[in-house]
Coordinates of C-alpha atoms in Angstrom, one line a residue:
M1 CA -13.5 8.6 6.8
S2 CA -13.0 5.7 4.5
R3 CA -10.1 3.3 5.3
K4 CA -10.5 0.5 2.6
L5 CA -7.5 -0.9 0.8
L6 CA -5.5 -1.6 -2.3
R7 CA -2.0 -2.4 -3.6
T8 CA -0.3 -4.3 -6.2
A9 CA -2.4 -6.4 -8.6
T10 CA -1.9 -9.6 -10.5
A11 CA 1.3 -11.7 -10.2
V12 CA 4.4 -10.1 -11.8
T13 CA 7.7 -11.5 -12.7
A14 CA 9.7 -9.1 -10.5
A15 CA 12.0 -10.7 -8.0
L16 CA 10.7 -10.8 -4.4
T17 CA 12.6 -9.2 -1.6
L18 CA 13.2 -11.8 1.1
A19 CA 14.0 -10.6 4.6
S20 CA 13.8 -12.0 8.0
A21 CA 12.9 -9.5 10.7
L22 CA 15.4 -7.5 8.8
T23 CA 17.5 -10.4 7.4
A24 CA 17.1 -12.1 4.1
C25 CA 15.8 -15.6 4.2
D26 CA 14.2 -18.3 2.0
A27 CA 10.7 -19.1 3.1
S28 CA 11.2 -22.8 2.7
S29 CA 13.9 -22.7 5.4
T30 CA 11.7 -21.2 8.0
E31 CA 11.2 -24.3 10.2
S32 CA 14.5 -26.0 9.5
K33 CA 16.5 -23.1 10.8
S34 CA 14.4 -21.9 13.7
G35 CA 12.1 -24.7 14.7
E36 CA 8.7 -23.4 15.8
K37 CA 9.8 -20.1 17.2
V38 CA 9.2 -18.3 13.9
V39 CA 6.4 -16.6 12.0
L40 CA 6.5 -15.9 8.3
V41 CA 4.9 -12.8 6.9
Y42 CA 4.0 -12.1 3.2
S43 CA 3.5 -8.4 2.8
A44 CA 3.0 -5.6 0.3
D45 CA 5.9 -3.2 0.2
G46 CA 6.0 0.1 2.0
L47 CA 6.2 -0.6 5.7
K48 CA 9.8 -1.8 5.8
G49 CA 12.5 0.9 5.7
E50 CA 15.2 0.8 3.1
K51 CA 17.7 1.5 5.8
G52 CA 16.1 -0.8 8.4
D53 CA 14.3 2.1 10.0
G54 CA 10.7 1.4 9.0
W55 CA 7.6 0.4 11.1
Y56 CA 8.1 -3.3 10.3
D57 CA 11.8 -3.1 11.3
K58 CA 10.9 -1.6 14.7
V59 CA 7.8 -3.7 15.6
F60 CA 9.2 -7.0 14.3
A61 CA 12.3 -6.5 16.4
D62 CA 10.3 -5.5 19.5
F63 CA 8.0 -8.5 18.9
T64 CA 10.9 -10.9 18.8
K65 CA 12.4 -9.4 21.9
K66 CA 9.2 -9.8 23.8
T67 CA 8.2 -13.3 22.6
G68 CA 11.4 -15.0 21.3
I69 CA 9.5 -15.6 18.0
E70 CA 11.6 -14.7 14.9
V71 CA 9.8 -12.9 12.1
K72 CA 10.6 -14.0 8.6
Y73 CA 9.6 -11.6 5.9
V74 CA 8.7 -11.8 2.2
E75 CA 7.9 -8.6 0.4
G76 CA 6.3 -7.9 -3.0
G77 CA 3.3 -6.4 -4.6
S78 CA -0.1 -7.1 -3.1
G79 CA -1.3 -9.2 -6.0
E80 CA 2.1 -10.9 -6.1
M81 CA 1.8 -12.0 -2.5
V82 CA -1.7 -13.3 -3.0
Q83 CA -0.7 -15.3 -6.1
R84 CA 2.3 -16.7 -4.3
A85 CA 0.1 -17.9 -1.4
V86 CA -2.3 -19.4 -4.0
R87 CA 0.5 -21.4 -5.6
E88 CA 1.5 -22.7 -2.1
K89 CA -2.0 -23.7 -1.0
T90 CA -1.0 -27.4 -1.0
N91 CA 2.1 -26.6 1.0
T92 CA 1.4 -23.5 2.9
Q93 CA 4.4 -21.4 3.9
A94 CA 3.1 -18.0 5.1
D95 CA 1.5 -17.5 8.5
V96 CA 0.3 -13.9 8.0
L97 CA -0.7 -12.1 4.8
I98 CA -0.7 -8.3 4.7
T99 CA -1.9 -6.5 1.6
L100 CA -4.1 -3.7 0.3
P101 CA -7.5 -3.7 -1.3
P102 CA -9.0 -5.2 -3.3
F103 CA -6.3 -7.9 -2.9
I104 CA -7.0 -8.7 0.7
Q105 CA -10.6 -9.4 -0.3
Q106 CA -9.4 -11.5 -3.2
A107 CA -7.2 -13.5 -0.8
D108 CA -10.3 -14.2 1.2
G109 CA -12.3 -15.1 -1.9
K110 CA -9.6 -17.6 -2.9
G111 CA -9.9 -19.3 0.5
L112 CA -6.5 -18.2 1.7
L113 CA -7.5 -16.7 5.1
Q114 CA -8.9 -18.1 8.3
A115 CA -11.0 -16.1 10.8
Y116 CA -9.2 -14.5 13.6
A117 CA -10.0 -11.2 15.4
P118 CA -6.7 -9.9 16.9
Q119 CA -6.7 -8.3 20.3
G120 CA -7.5 -4.6 19.7
A121 CA -9.6 -5.3 16.6
D122 CA -12.6 -4.0 18.5
K123 CA -10.9 -0.6 18.3
V124 CA -10.7 -0.7 14.5
N125 CA -13.4 1.0 12.5
G126 CA -15.9 -1.4 11.1
R127 CA -15.1 -0.3 7.5
D128 CA -11.5 -1.2 8.1
K129 CA -12.0 -4.9 8.9
D130 CA -13.9 -7.9 7.6
A131 CA -17.2 -8.6 9.2
D132 CA -16.2 -12.3 9.5
A133 CA -12.8 -11.5 11.0
K134 CA -10.8 -12.7 8.0
W135 CA -8.7 -9.5 7.9
T136 CA -8.1 -6.4 9.9
S137 CA -6.4 -3.2 9.0
V138 CA -3.1 -2.6 10.9
V139 CA -2.0 0.6 9.2
N140 CA -4.1 3.2 7.5
N141 CA -2.9 5.0 4.4
Y142 CA -4.0 7.1 1.4
F143 CA -3.3 7.2 -2.3
G144 CA -1.3 10.2 -3.6
F145 CA 1.2 11.5 -6.0
V146 CA 4.8 12.9 -5.6
Y147 CA 6.7 15.6 -7.4
N148 CA 10.2 17.1 -7.4
K149 CA 10.2 20.2 -5.2
K150 CA 13.5 21.4 -6.5
E151 CA 12.5 21.4 -10.2
L152 CA 8.8 22.3 -9.5
P153 CA 8.6 25.1 -6.9
E154 CA 4.8 24.4 -6.7
A155 CA 3.1 21.0 -7.0
P156 CA 0.8 20.6 -10.0
K157 CA -2.8 21.0 -8.9
T158 CA -4.9 19.2 -11.6
W159 CA -4.8 16.2 -13.8
E160 CA -5.1 18.5 -16.8
Q161 CA -1.8 20.2 -15.9
L162 CA 0.0 16.9 -16.3
L163 CA -0.8 17.0 -20.1
D164 CA 1.6 19.9 -20.5
P165 CA 4.4 19.0 -22.9
K166 CA 7.0 20.0 -20.2
F167 CA 6.1 16.7 -18.5
K168 CA 6.9 14.6 -21.6
G169 CA 9.3 11.8 -20.5
K170 CA 9.2 13.3 -17.0
L171 CA 6.1 11.6 -15.7
Q172 CA 5.6 8.0 -14.7
Y173 CA 3.0 5.9 -12.9
S174 CA 3.1 2.3 -11.9
T175 CA 1.3 -0.2 -14.1
P176 CA -2.4 -0.8 -13.3
G177 CA -3.1 -4.5 -12.9
V178 CA 0.4 -5.0 -11.7
A179 CA 1.0 -2.4 -9.0
G180 CA -1.6 -1.6 -6.5
D181 CA -0.9 2.1 -6.6
G182 CA -1.0 1.9 -10.3
T183 CA -4.5 0.3 -10.1
A184 CA -5.3 3.2 -7.8
V185 CA -4.6 5.6 -10.6
L186 CA -7.5 4.0 -12.5
I187 CA -9.8 4.1 -9.4
K188 CA -9.1 7.8 -8.7
S189 CA -9.3 8.9 -12.3
M190 CA -12.6 7.1 -12.8
H191 CA -13.9 8.9 -9.7
D192 CA -12.6 12.3 -10.6
F193 CA -13.6 12.2 -14.3
A194 CA -17.0 10.6 -13.3
G195 CA -16.8 7.3 -15.2
K196 CA -14.6 4.8 -17.0
E197 CA -14.9 6.3 -20.5
P198 CA -13.9 9.9 -19.6
A199 CA -11.1 8.5 -17.4
M200 CA -9.7 6.3 -20.2
E201 CA -9.9 9.3 -22.6
Y202 CA -7.8 11.3 -20.2
L203 CA -5.3 8.5 -19.6
K204 CA -5.0 8.0 -23.4
K205 CA -3.9 11.7 -23.6
L206 CA -1.6 11.4 -20.6
Q207 CA 0.3 8.5 -22.2
A208 CA 2.1 11.0 -24.5
N209 CA 4.0 12.1 -21.4
N210 CA 4.3 8.8 -19.6
V211 CA 7.8 7.2 -19.4
G212 CA 6.4 3.7 -19.5
P213 CA 5.5 0.7 -17.3
S214 CA 6.8 0.2 -13.8
S215 CA 5.9 -2.9 -11.7
S216 CA 7.1 -1.2 -8.5
T217 CA 5.7 2.1 -7.2
S218 CA 8.3 2.4 -4.5
K219 CA 11.1 2.8 -7.1
L220 CA 9.4 5.9 -8.6
A221 CA 10.1 8.1 -5.5
P222 CA 13.9 7.9 -5.8
K223 CA 13.6 8.7 -9.5
T224 CA 11.5 11.7 -8.7
D225 CA 13.8 12.9 -5.9
K226 CA 16.8 12.7 -8.3
G227 CA 14.9 14.7 -11.0
E228 CA 15.0 11.8 -13.5
I229 CA 11.2 12.3 -13.5
L230 CA 9.2 15.2 -12.1
V231 CA 5.9 13.5 -11.2
A232 CA 4.9 10.0 -10.1
N233 CA 2.2 8.2 -8.3
G234 CA 2.6 6.7 -4.8
D235 CA 0.9 6.6 -1.4
V236 CA 1.1 8.9 1.6
Q237 CA 2.6 6.5 4.1
M238 CA 5.4 5.2 1.8
N239 CA 6.2 8.5 0.3
F240 CA 6.1 10.4 3.6
A241 CA 8.6 7.9 5.0
Q242 CA 10.8 8.1 1.9
S243 CA 10.8 11.9 2.1
K244 CA 12.8 11.8 5.3
S245 CA 15.8 10.7 3.2
M246 CA 14.7 12.2 -0.1
P247 CA 14.7 16.0 0.4
N248 CA 13.2 16.9 -3.0
L249 CA 10.2 14.7 -2.6
G250 CA 6.8 16.4 -2.2
I251 CA 3.3 14.8 -1.9
W252 CA 0.2 16.1 -3.6
F253 CA -3.3 15.0 -4.6
P254 CA -4.6 15.7 -8.2
A255 CA -7.9 17.4 -8.7
K256 CA -10.0 17.6 -11.8
E257 CA -9.9 21.1 -13.2
G258 CA -12.5 23.1 -11.3
G259 CA -12.8 20.5 -8.5
A260 CA -11.1 19.7 -5.2
P261 CA -8.2 17.4 -4.6
T262 CA -9.3 13.9 -3.8
T263 CA -7.9 10.7 -2.4
F264 CA -9.1 7.4 -0.9
A265 CA -7.9 5.1 1.8
L266 CA -5.4 2.3 1.1
P267 CA -4.8 0.6 4.4
Y268 CA -2.6 -2.3 5.0
A269 CA -4.8 -5.2 6.0
A270 CA -3.6 -8.3 7.8
G271 CA -5.1 -11.8 7.8
L272 CA -4.1 -15.2 9.3
V273 CA -3.3 -17.6 6.5
K274 CA -5.4 -20.8 6.4
D275 CA -3.5 -24.0 7.3
A276 CA -0.5 -21.8 8.3
P277 CA 2.5 -23.8 9.7
H278 CA 2.8 -21.5 12.7
T279 CA -0.8 -20.4 13.4
E280 CA -0.4 -19.6 17.0
N281 CA 2.7 -17.5 16.3
G282 CA 0.7 -15.7 13.6
K283 CA -2.0 -14.9 16.0
K284 CA 0.5 -13.5 18.5
L285 CA 2.0 -11.3 15.8
L286 CA -1.4 -10.0 14.7
D287 CA -2.2 -9.2 18.3
Y288 CA 1.1 -7.2 18.6
L289 CA 0.6 -5.3 15.4
L290 CA -2.7 -4.0 16.8
S291 CA -1.3 -3.4 20.3
E292 CA -1.3 0.2 21.6
E293 CA 2.5 0.0 21.7
A294 CA 2.8 -0.8 18.0
Q295 CA 0.0 1.5 16.9
K296 CA 1.6 4.5 18.6
L297 CA 4.6 4.0 16.4
V298 CA 2.7 4.0 13.1
S299 CA 3.1 7.7 12.5
E300 CA 6.3 8.4 14.5
V301 CA 8.3 5.5 12.8
G302 CA 6.2 4.5 9.8
G303 CA 4.8 7.8 8.6
G304 CA 1.3 6.3 8.4
F305 CA -2.0 6.5 10.3
P306 CA -3.0 4.2 13.2
A307 CA -5.7 1.6 12.4
R308 CA -7.0 1.8 16.0
T309 CA -9.4 4.7 16.5
D310 CA -8.4 5.1 20.2
V311 CA -4.7 5.7 19.4
K312 CA -4.3 9.4 18.6
P313 CA -0.6 10.2 18.2
T314 CA 0.7 13.8 18.7
D315 CA 4.3 13.3 17.4
A316 CA 5.7 15.6 14.8
N317 CA 4.9 13.2 11.9
A318 CA 1.3 12.9 13.0
V319 CA 1.0 16.7 13.1
E320 CA 2.6 17.0 9.6
L321 CA 0.4 14.2 8.2
T322 CA -2.8 15.9 9.5
K323 CA -1.8 19.2 7.8
L324 CA -1.0 17.3 4.6
M325 CA -4.6 15.8 4.5
N326 CA -6.3 19.2 5.2
G327 CA -8.6 20.2 2.3
V328 CA -8.4 16.8 0.6
E329 CA -11.7 15.2 -0.1
I330 CA -11.7 11.5 0.8
F331 CA -14.1 9.2 -1.1
E332 CA -14.8 5.5 -0.7
P333 CA -14.5 3.4 -3.8
D334 CA -17.1 0.7 -4.5
W335 CA -14.8 -2.2 -3.7
A336 CA -17.3 -4.8 -4.7
D337 CA -17.5 -3.3 -8.2
I338 CA -13.7 -3.1 -8.4
D339 CA -13.2 -6.7 -7.3
K340 CA -15.8 -7.8 -9.9
N341 CA -14.6 -5.7 -12.8
L342 CA -10.9 -5.1 -12.2
T343 CA -9.8 -7.1 -15.2
A344 CA -12.2 -5.2 -17.4
Y345 CA -10.9 -1.9 -16.1
V346 CA -7.3 -2.9 -16.7
D347 CA -8.1 -4.1 -20.2
A348 CA -9.8 -0.8 -20.9
W349 CA -6.7 1.0 -19.7
K350 CA -4.5 -1.2 -21.9
S351 CA -6.6 -0.5 -24.9
A352 CA -6.7 3.3 -24.3
T353 CA -3.0 3.6 -23.7
G354 CA -1.7 0.9 -26.1
S355 CA 0.1 -0.7 -23.2

């Protein structure tokens, strides 16, 4: 089963959420306030709970309790985080970078990561980690869509159904080339429609119903839950966690008419930042994120899938997630092609949709 990655693309102007193991903090103050007993994480959004009840909230607090090392946290889109780290290369701030594909690969290509195989990395599937130990998946995840269960008793089944005029102004997906899950819309549509041109032709038609651009995928779920929109894109881990406090939120996977529902893996991958100010603390955090203790909480607390193949949770969330994925075909994108041609694909989308 594929477990590659992806999440927010090129840098955007949206403000970054700054938090420190659950408390807001300026990255530049990391050392001055806490000396060397700190580690700074730059991460794609989705694993920190809006109410302080996410996987990051739990494991960061546990890590600090065990080690005395305070976790500082900066959240944004995947591409956003990579671009921020690039800008800081001459004055490195982050110790650990966690993002989705193809942006973790881009981070490596830009010379941002140093090799480190965390304890437990030998239990991670080879497809879910870099052969040179530049990054390792810590939470597995899948691309998906959400819908409002109150207004739509049944989830849509196909891409074609979304062209129905009843979805005009009631459908929204995050912006490809800005949001990772938005870029995932391109990847999945190109797969399901068997090529770039037919996918762009479809997305051109879909634009008639699209509310408009959104730099943040996570903001679409609350809008869907409230009925402001009826359908949006997302990902399983984030939306499953959100559904615990959003009762009208349902998860589904579009199929091409006549085909099966499909998805692909979007794991959160973590790497040690090159020339990090707190390298040893970064290594300790990576070790802890892949520990059995932390991995067993991925489904129970985070609503995701463990990265370690030897951790097989049986909690209620794990059972529900397994049922959710039943009957869904999982394909593996050609990440090398996407990394090489992402700009061209986004440009094609802009041209097709007039965005």
